[in-house]
Amino acid sequence: MINWRDGVVRSLGRSWPGALELEIDIEGGPSGIRALAYPELVGSPEVGDRVSVTTTALARGLGTGGYALVAALPDRLPADPPVGPGHIVKARYTPLQTMVLGVDEQESAHHELLREADDLAGLPVVVADLHSALPAIVAGARLEASRAGLVAPRVAYVMTDGGALPAWFSRTIGALREAGWVAATITVGQAFGGDLEAVTVHTGLLAAALVVEADLVVVAQGPGNLGTGTRWGFSGVSAGEAVNAAAVLGGRPIACLRVSGADARERHLGISHHSLTAYGRVALAPADVAVPVFDGELAPLGVRVAEQAALLEAAPAGHRLVRIGTEGLLPALAQTPVRLSTMGRGLEEDPASFLAAGAAGVHAVRIAEGR
């Protein structure tokens, strides 16, 4: 069931590509509630507008970023969109289902290019569990390119639908696009709002290679990782499926490990059980597993990570462990155009998490250059 509330817009807040923050007063309820609107779906709210919002996740303290979500401007509905190409429906059969032009569909200018496409030609594909790994992976890739005297790689981000469905929810995507760190976002499955839309991870990867002409691809779910504390009940199992997709298309899958030195939960300390399950059980094709080599204060954690990584080397898929030194990565991570944060912890609180993601980016560039 959904908690529905009506409110009035008190003020407008921050905005970023595709999203607008509001402060609203709930009718007969609390005042000054943070809300989020996606203008592409509901129109552009203005001060004084009446808004219908959903507050179910907010009431339960769940991961919508602490927002009520605007479902409609009932007194000022947006005009119908102009008739145009595109018949792919995403968020299908929900009240806010939206129609998009898929890069792979018949009406697309890229349909013929993708119709029989079947080969990534060894393109490096970094697969991660968490959305928060994205900027760190790109930081590592850019650092390695700089050290090798190369131009920064052209990066495509394939966003799967395990977390947020609208790419607009992510401030990270907007900031990385603005900084030129990500060339394009491709939203796949039920996810939408990217620069390009695709039906599956497979066509998303092919579009990254052939349409975006990326030097490397990062595949991860959007913000809002879902977990239940069970072995299989977490949205990150899709990371193993993405490894399979990259491999079957002739790409070079790279498994980015979810690592933490600060998580109080034993199952997430060192290499998370999410990575061990997704890559060790779900992935059926071999990947390069980027294993960060820690020194200094993180050296003891590095020993634990190495021991856990050995389980992936022995997995049926036959993964290859690639140990990546992390020297020079911390300063590079500190210069990302977005604040690094994972599970509420920043770079200072949990540097191992971001160093592990950065190591995967380092390895991707080395592969691209044949090293």
Coordinates of C-alpha atoms in Angstrom, one line a residue, residues 7-291:
G7 CA 0.6 19.4 0.3
V8 CA 1.5 22.9 -0.8
V9 CA 4.9 23.9 -2.1
R10 CA 6.5 26.3 0.4
S11 CA 9.8 26.9 -1.4
L12 CA 12.0 25.5 -4.2
G13 CA 15.3 24.0 -3.4
R14 CA 18.3 22.6 -5.2
S15 CA 18.0 21.2 -8.7
W16 CA 20.1 19.0 -10.9
P17 CA 19.5 17.4 -14.3
G18 CA 16.0 15.9 -14.2
A19 CA 15.2 16.6 -10.5
L20 CA 14.0 19.4 -8.3
E21 CA 13.9 19.6 -4.5
L22 CA 11.0 21.2 -2.8
E23 CA 9.9 22.1 0.7
I24 CA 6.2 21.4 1.2
D25 CA 3.6 21.7 3.9
I26 CA 1.5 18.7 4.3
E27 CA -2.2 19.5 4.6
G28 CA -3.3 18.6 8.1
G29 CA 0.2 17.4 8.9
P30 CA 3.8 18.5 9.4
S31 CA 5.3 21.5 7.6
G32 CA 8.7 21.9 6.0
I33 CA 8.9 18.4 4.5
R34 CA 11.5 17.8 1.9
A35 CA 10.1 16.5 -1.4
L36 CA 11.5 15.6 -4.8
A37 CA 9.9 16.1 -8.2
Y38 CA 10.9 14.8 -11.6
P39 CA 9.7 17.5 -14.0
E40 CA 9.9 15.2 -17.0
L41 CA 7.2 13.1 -15.3
V42 CA 5.0 15.5 -13.4
G43 CA 5.8 19.0 -14.7
S44 CA 7.6 21.8 -12.9
P45 CA 6.2 22.7 -9.5
E46 CA 6.1 26.3 -8.4
V47 CA 5.6 28.0 -5.0
G48 CA 2.0 27.7 -3.9
D49 CA 1.2 24.7 -6.1
R50 CA -0.8 21.9 -4.6
V51 CA 1.1 18.6 -4.9
S52 CA 0.1 15.0 -4.3
V53 CA 3.0 13.1 -2.8
T54 CA 3.7 9.6 -1.7
T55 CA 5.4 9.2 1.7
T56 CA 5.5 5.4 2.4
A57 CA 9.2 5.0 2.3
L58 CA 9.8 8.3 4.1
A59 CA 7.4 7.2 6.9
R60 CA 9.4 4.0 7.3
G61 CA 12.8 5.7 7.2
L62 CA 13.8 3.9 4.0
G63 CA 16.2 4.9 1.3
T64 CA 14.5 7.6 -0.7
G65 CA 17.0 10.1 0.4
G66 CA 14.6 11.4 3.0
Y67 CA 12.1 12.7 0.5
A68 CA 8.4 12.7 -0.1
L69 CA 8.0 12.0 -3.8
V70 CA 5.8 14.2 -6.0
A71 CA 3.3 12.1 -7.9
A72 CA 1.2 14.9 -9.5
L73 CA 0.4 18.6 -9.6
P74 CA -3.4 18.0 -9.6
D75 CA -4.4 21.6 -10.3
R76 CA -1.8 22.2 -13.0
L77 CA -1.2 19.1 -15.0
P78 CA 1.6 19.3 -17.6
A79 CA 0.7 19.5 -21.2
D80 CA 0.8 16.3 -23.3
P81 CA 4.2 15.7 -24.7
P82 CA 4.7 16.3 -28.5
V83 CA 4.2 13.2 -30.6
G84 CA 7.6 11.7 -31.5
P85 CA 9.4 8.5 -32.0
G86 CA 9.8 5.9 -29.3
H87 CA 7.4 3.3 -28.0
I88 CA 9.4 1.7 -25.2
V89 CA 7.5 1.9 -21.9
K90 CA 9.5 1.9 -18.7
A91 CA 8.3 1.6 -15.1
R92 CA 5.7 -0.5 -16.9
Y93 CA 2.2 -0.7 -15.6
T94 CA 2.8 1.7 -12.7
P95 CA 0.9 5.0 -12.5
L96 CA 4.1 6.9 -13.6
Q97 CA 5.0 4.6 -16.5
T98 CA 6.9 6.7 -19.1
M99 CA 7.5 6.2 -22.8
V100 CA 11.0 6.6 -24.2
L101 CA 12.9 6.2 -27.4
G102 CA 15.1 3.1 -27.0
V103 CA 18.5 3.2 -28.7
D104 CA 17.8 -0.3 -29.9
E105 CA 14.2 0.0 -31.1
Q106 CA 13.0 0.3 -34.7
E107 CA 12.4 4.0 -34.6
S108 CA 15.9 4.8 -33.4
A109 CA 18.5 6.2 -35.7
H110 CA 20.8 3.5 -34.2
H111 CA 18.6 0.5 -34.8
E112 CA 20.4 -0.7 -37.9
L113 CA 23.8 -0.3 -36.2
L114 CA 22.6 -2.4 -33.3
R115 CA 20.2 -4.9 -35.1
E116 CA 22.8 -7.6 -35.6
A117 CA 25.5 -6.2 -33.3
D118 CA 27.0 -9.0 -31.2
D119 CA 30.6 -8.2 -30.3
L120 CA 32.2 -5.8 -27.8
A121 CA 35.7 -6.6 -29.2
G122 CA 37.4 -6.9 -25.9
L123 CA 36.0 -3.6 -24.4
P124 CA 36.7 -3.4 -20.7
V125 CA 33.5 -3.6 -18.7
V126 CA 33.8 -2.8 -15.0
V127 CA 30.9 -4.3 -13.0
A128 CA 30.1 -3.0 -9.5
D129 CA 27.5 -3.7 -6.9
L130 CA 26.9 -0.2 -5.6
H131 CA 26.2 3.1 -7.4
S132 CA 28.7 4.8 -5.1
A133 CA 31.6 2.9 -6.7
L134 CA 31.0 4.8 -10.0
P135 CA 33.0 8.0 -9.3
A136 CA 35.8 6.1 -7.7
I137 CA 36.2 3.7 -10.6
V138 CA 36.4 6.6 -13.0
A139 CA 38.9 8.4 -10.8
G140 CA 41.1 5.3 -10.8
A141 CA 40.8 5.0 -14.6
R142 CA 41.7 8.7 -15.1
L143 CA 44.7 8.4 -12.7
E144 CA 46.1 5.4 -14.6
A145 CA 45.6 7.1 -18.0
S146 CA 47.4 10.2 -16.7
R147 CA 50.3 8.1 -15.3
A148 CA 50.6 6.4 -18.7
G149 CA 50.6 9.8 -20.6
L150 CA 47.2 9.0 -22.2
V151 CA 44.1 11.1 -22.6
A152 CA 41.4 10.4 -20.1
P153 CA 39.2 7.5 -21.2
R154 CA 35.7 8.0 -22.6
V155 CA 33.5 6.3 -20.1
A156 CA 29.9 5.1 -20.5
Y157 CA 27.8 4.2 -17.5
V158 CA 25.2 1.5 -17.9
M159 CA 22.7 1.9 -15.1
T160 CA 20.7 -1.2 -14.2
D161 CA 17.3 -1.2 -12.5
G162 CA 18.1 -2.8 -9.1
G163 CA 18.1 0.6 -7.3
A164 CA 16.5 3.9 -8.3
L165 CA 14.6 3.7 -11.6
P166 CA 15.0 7.3 -12.6
A167 CA 18.6 8.2 -13.4
W168 CA 17.6 11.7 -12.4
F169 CA 17.6 10.7 -8.7
S170 CA 21.4 10.6 -8.9
R171 CA 23.3 13.9 -8.3
T172 CA 26.5 11.9 -9.0
I173 CA 25.5 11.2 -12.6
G174 CA 24.8 14.9 -13.3
A175 CA 28.0 16.0 -11.7
L176 CA 30.2 13.5 -13.5
R177 CA 28.5 14.4 -16.9
E178 CA 29.1 18.1 -16.2
A179 CA 32.7 17.5 -15.4
G180 CA 33.2 15.4 -18.5
W181 CA 34.1 12.3 -16.5
V182 CA 31.2 10.3 -18.0
A183 CA 30.4 10.7 -21.6
A184 CA 26.9 9.1 -21.4
T185 CA 24.5 7.2 -19.2
I186 CA 22.5 4.4 -20.6
T187 CA 19.5 3.3 -18.6
V188 CA 18.5 -0.3 -19.1
G189 CA 15.7 -2.6 -18.1
Q190 CA 13.1 -0.6 -16.2
A191 CA 15.5 2.2 -15.4
F192 CA 15.0 5.4 -17.4
G193 CA 16.2 8.9 -17.8
G194 CA 19.7 8.3 -19.2
D195 CA 21.2 9.9 -22.2
L196 CA 20.3 6.7 -24.0
E197 CA 17.7 4.1 -23.2
A198 CA 18.1 0.4 -23.8
V199 CA 15.9 -2.7 -23.2
T200 CA 18.6 -4.9 -21.7
V201 CA 22.1 -4.8 -20.3
H202 CA 23.2 -6.5 -23.5
T203 CA 22.0 -3.8 -25.8
G204 CA 23.1 -1.2 -23.3
L205 CA 26.6 -2.5 -23.5
L206 CA 26.5 -2.7 -27.3
A207 CA 25.3 0.9 -27.4
A208 CA 28.1 2.0 -25.1
A209 CA 30.6 0.4 -27.6
L210 CA 29.0 1.4 -30.9
V211 CA 27.0 4.5 -30.2
V212 CA 28.9 6.2 -27.4
E213 CA 32.2 4.8 -28.6
A214 CA 33.4 4.3 -25.0
D215 CA 36.9 3.3 -24.1
L216 CA 35.5 1.6 -21.0
V217 CA 32.1 0.9 -19.5
V218 CA 30.9 0.8 -15.9
V219 CA 27.8 -1.2 -15.1
A220 CA 26.1 -0.7 -11.7
Q221 CA 22.6 -0.2 -10.3
G222 CA 21.3 3.2 -9.5
P223 CA 21.2 4.7 -6.0
G224 CA 19.3 2.7 -3.5
N225 CA 20.8 -0.7 -3.0
L226 CA 18.3 -3.2 -1.7
G227 CA 19.3 -5.9 0.8
T228 CA 17.5 -8.2 3.2
G229 CA 20.4 -9.7 5.2
T230 CA 19.9 -13.0 3.4
R231 CA 22.3 -14.8 1.1
W232 CA 20.4 -14.2 -2.1
G233 CA 18.0 -11.3 -1.2
F234 CA 19.9 -8.3 -2.4
S235 CA 19.7 -6.4 -5.7
G236 CA 23.5 -6.6 -6.2
V237 CA 23.1 -10.2 -7.6
S238 CA 22.7 -8.4 -10.9
A239 CA 26.5 -7.7 -10.8
G240 CA 27.0 -11.4 -11.6
E241 CA 24.5 -11.3 -14.4
A242 CA 26.3 -8.3 -15.9
V243 CA 29.6 -10.2 -15.9
N244 CA 27.8 -12.9 -17.9
A245 CA 26.4 -10.3 -20.3
A246 CA 29.8 -8.7 -20.9
A247 CA 31.5 -12.0 -21.4
V248 CA 28.9 -13.5 -23.9
L249 CA 29.3 -10.3 -26.0
G250 CA 33.1 -10.6 -26.2
G251 CA 33.8 -7.9 -23.7
R252 CA 36.4 -8.0 -20.9
P253 CA 34.5 -8.1 -17.6
I254 CA 36.3 -6.7 -14.6
A255 CA 34.7 -7.5 -11.2
C256 CA 34.9 -4.5 -8.8
L257 CA 34.9 -5.8 -5.3
R258 CA 32.6 -4.3 -2.6
V259 CA 35.1 -3.8 0.2
S260 CA 34.8 -2.1 3.6
G261 CA 37.1 -1.7 6.6
A262 CA 34.5 0.2 8.6
D263 CA 31.2 -1.7 8.3
A264 CA 30.2 -3.1 11.6
R265 CA 28.5 -6.1 10.0
E266 CA 30.7 -9.1 9.7
R267 CA 29.2 -10.1 6.4
H268 CA 30.4 -6.9 4.8
L269 CA 33.8 -6.6 6.5
G270 CA 36.6 -7.0 4.0
I271 CA 35.0 -8.3 0.8
S272 CA 31.2 -8.2 1.2
H273 CA 29.3 -11.4 0.9
H274 CA 27.4 -9.6 -1.9
S275 CA 30.5 -9.7 -4.1
L276 CA 31.4 -13.2 -3.0
T277 CA 27.9 -14.4 -4.0
A278 CA 27.4 -12.3 -7.2
Y279 CA 30.8 -13.2 -8.6
G280 CA 31.3 -16.5 -7.0
R281 CA 27.9 -18.1 -7.6
V282 CA 25.9 -16.0 -10.1
A283 CA 28.7 -15.2 -12.6
L284 CA 29.2 -18.2 -14.8
A285 CA 31.9 -16.6 -17.1
P286 CA 35.4 -15.7 -16.0
A287 CA 36.2 -12.1 -15.0
D288 CA 39.3 -10.2 -13.9
V289 CA 38.8 -9.6 -10.2
A290 CA 40.5 -6.4 -9.2
V291 CA 42.0 -7.1 -5.8

